[in-house]
Coordinates of N, CA and C in Angstrom, one line a residue:
X247 N 128.8 147.8 225.5 CA 127.8 147.4 224.7 C 126.8 148.0 224.4
X248 N 126.1 147.6 223.5 CA 124.9 148.0 222.5 C 123.3 148.0 223.0
X249 N 122.3 148.2 223.3 CA 121.2 147.2 223.6 C 120.7 146.0 222.3
X250 N 121.2 146.3 221.7 CA 120.8 145.9 221.0 C 122.5 144.0 220.7
X251 N 123.2 144.3 221.2 CA 123.8 143.9 221.2 C 123.8 143.2 222.7
X252 N 123.0 143.2 223.7 CA 123.4 142.7 224.5 C 121.9 141.8 224.3
X253 N 121.2 141.8 223.6 CA 119.9 141.4 223.4 C 120.0 140.0 222.3
X254 N 121.6 139.7 221.5 CA 121.9 138.9 220.7 C 122.4 137.9 222.2
X255 N 123.5 138.5 223.3 CA 123.7 136.6 223.7 C 123.0 137.1 225.4
X256 N 123.0 135.8 225.4 CA 122.2 135.4 226.1 C 123.4 135.4 227.9
X257 N 122.8 136.2 228.7 CA 124.2 136.5 230.0 C 123.7 135.1 231.0
X258 N 124.3 135.1 232.2 CA 124.8 134.1 232.8 C 123.3 132.9 233.7
X259 N 122.9 134.7 233.4 CA 121.5 134.2 234.4 C 120.4 133.8 233.5
X260 N 120.7 134.2 233.0 CA 119.4 133.4 231.7 C 119.7 131.8 231.3
X261 N 121.4 131.3 231.1 CA 121.8 130.3 230.8 C 120.9 129.5 231.3
X262 N 121.9 129.8 232.9 CA 121.4 129.1 234.2 C 119.6 128.5 234.0
X263 N 118.7 130.1 234.2 CA 117.5 129.0 233.9 C 116.7 128.7 232.8
X264 N 117.3 129.0 232.0 CA 117.2 127.7 230.8 C 117.2 126.4 230.8
X265 N 118.7 126.1 232.0 CA 118.7 124.9 231.6 C 118.1 124.7 232.9
X266 N 118.0 125.2 233.7 CA 117.0 124.6 234.9 C 115.2 124.5 234.4
X267 N 115.0 125.2 233.3 CA 113.0 124.8 233.2 C 113.2 123.8 232.0
X268 N 114.2 123.7 231.1 CA 115.0 122.0 229.9 C 114.5 121.1 231.5
X269 N 115.7 121.4 232.4 CA 115.3 120.2 233.8 C 114.6 119.0 234.6
X270 N 114.1 120.7 234.2 CA 112.3 120.5 235.1 C 110.8 120.5 234.5
X271 N 111.5 120.2 233.0 CA 109.9 120.5 231.8 C 109.7 119.2 231.4
X272 N 108.7 118.0 232.4 CA 108.5 117.1 232.2 C 107.9 116.0 230.7
X273 N 108.4 116.9 229.7 CA 107.8 117.1 228.1 C 108.5 116.8 227.5
X274 N 109.8 116.7 228.5 CA 111.2 117.0 227.0 C 111.5 115.3 227.4
X275 N 112.4 115.1 226.9 CA 113.0 113.4 227.3 C 114.0 113.1 228.5
X276 N 113.9 111.6 228.8 CA 114.8 112.1 229.9 C 116.2 112.1 229.9
X277 N 116.6 112.0 228.0 CA 118.0 111.9 227.4 C 118.7 114.1 228.1
X278 N 117.2 114.6 227.9 CA 117.8 116.4 227.4 C 117.6 116.8 228.9
X279 N 116.9 116.7 229.5 CA 116.8 116.6 231.2 C 118.2 116.4 231.8
X280 N 118.4 115.3 231.3 CA 119.4 114.9 232.4 C 120.5 115.8 231.8
X281 N 121.3 115.8 230.4 CA 122.1 116.6 230.0 C 121.8 118.3 230.7
X282 N 121.1 118.8 230.6 CA 121.2 119.8 231.6 C 121.1 119.7 232.5
X283 N 120.6 118.6 233.4 CA 121.4 118.4 234.4 C 122.9 118.4 235.0
X284 N 123.6 117.6 234.0 CA 124.8 117.8 234.6 C 125.3 118.7 234.4
X285 N 125.1 119.7 232.9 CA 125.9 121.4 232.7 C 125.6 122.3 233.9
X286 N 124.4 121.7 234.5 CA 124.0 122.7 235.5 C 125.1 122.3 236.7
X287 N 125.4 121.4 237.0 CA 126.2 120.5 237.6 C 127.9 120.8 237.7
X288 N 127.8 121.0 236.5 CA 129.0 120.8 236.5 C 129.4 122.9 236.6
X289 N 128.4 123.7 236.4 CA 128.6 124.9 236.3 C 128.5 125.2 237.4
X290 N 128.3 124.5 238.4 CA 128.0 124.4 241.0 C 128.7 123.9 241.1
X291 N 130.1 122.8 239.5 CA 130.9 122.4 240.5 C 130.3 121.1 241.5
X292 N 129.6 120.8 241.3 CA 128.8 119.9 242.4 C 129.0 118.4 241.6
X293 N 129.7 118.3 240.5 CA 130.2 117.0 239.6 C 131.9 115.9 240.6
X294 N 131.6 115.4 240.8 CA 132.2 114.6 241.9 C 132.0 114.2 243.4
X295 N 130.7 115.4 243.3 CA 131.2 115.2 244.8 C 130.3 114.1 245.4
X296 N 130.2 113.7 246.7 CA 129.3 112.4 247.0 C 127.9 113.2 247.5
X297 N 127.3 111.9 247.7 CA 125.6 112.8 247.9 C 125.6 113.1 249.3
X298 N 126.2 112.5 250.0 CA 125.8 113.3 251.5 C 126.6 115.1 251.4
X299 N 127.4 115.2 250.6 CA 128.3 116.5 251.1 C 126.7 117.7 251.2
X300 N 126.9 118.6 252.1 CA 126.0 120.2 251.7 C 125.8 120.2 251.1
X301 N 124.2 121.2 251.5 CA 123.8 121.9 250.4 C 124.4 123.3 250.0
X302 N 125.1 123.6 251.1 CA 126.1 125.0 250.7 C 127.4 124.9 250.3
X303 N 127.7 124.1 250.2 CA 128.8 123.9 249.9 C 130.4 123.9 250.4
X304 N 130.9 124.2 251.8 CA 131.1 123.8 252.6 C 131.7 123.1 253.6
X305 N 132.6 123.0 253.6 CA 133.3 121.1 254.6 C 132.4 121.3 255.8
X306 N 132.3 120.2 256.3 CA 131.9 119.4 257.3 C 132.9 119.8 258.0
X307 N 132.5 120.1 259.3 CA 133.6 120.2 260.4 C 133.7 119.6 261.2
X308 N 135.0 118.5 261.7 CA 135.2 117.3 262.4 C 136.0 117.5 263.8
X309 N 135.2 117.5 264.6 CA 136.1 117.6 266.0 C 136.9 116.5 266.6
X310 N 137.8 115.9 266.2 CA 139.0 115.2 266.8 C 139.6 115.3 268.4
X311 N 139.1 114.1 269.0 CA 139.5 114.8 270.3 C 140.6 113.3 270.9
X312 N 141.3 113.1 269.5 CA 142.3 111.8 270.6 C 142.2 110.7 270.8
X313 N 141.1 110.3 271.2 CA 140.6 109.0 271.4 C 139.7 108.1 270.8
X314 N 139.8 108.2 269.6 CA 139.9 107.4 269.2 C 140.2 106.7 267.6
X315 N 141.6 106.2 267.4 CA 143.2 106.4 266.5 C 142.8 106.6 265.4
X316 N 141.3 105.6 264.9 CA 140.8 105.1 263.9 C 140.1 106.3 263.2
X317 N 139.8 107.1 263.5 CA 139.3 108.6 262.7 C 140.1 108.8 261.7
X318 N 140.9 109.3 262.1 CA 141.7 110.0 260.5 C 142.4 109.0 259.8
X319 N 143.6 109.1 259.1 CA 143.5 108.6 258.0 C 145.1 108.2 257.8

């Protein structure tokens, strides 16, 4: 792709930076900031996750020793 073509199309990093800037811009309406935040969350795969999930996205490890039958479904 030519240099002129690359300038016309925003890359993934540029789009993520733009949405982050919009989300953090206190001069914009809350509606606009939330829309940017939701788009970022969707891209990062955070939709539908519980608030207590780890930041790194790794599953939590639970060690089951068999003493409490109510811990497992």
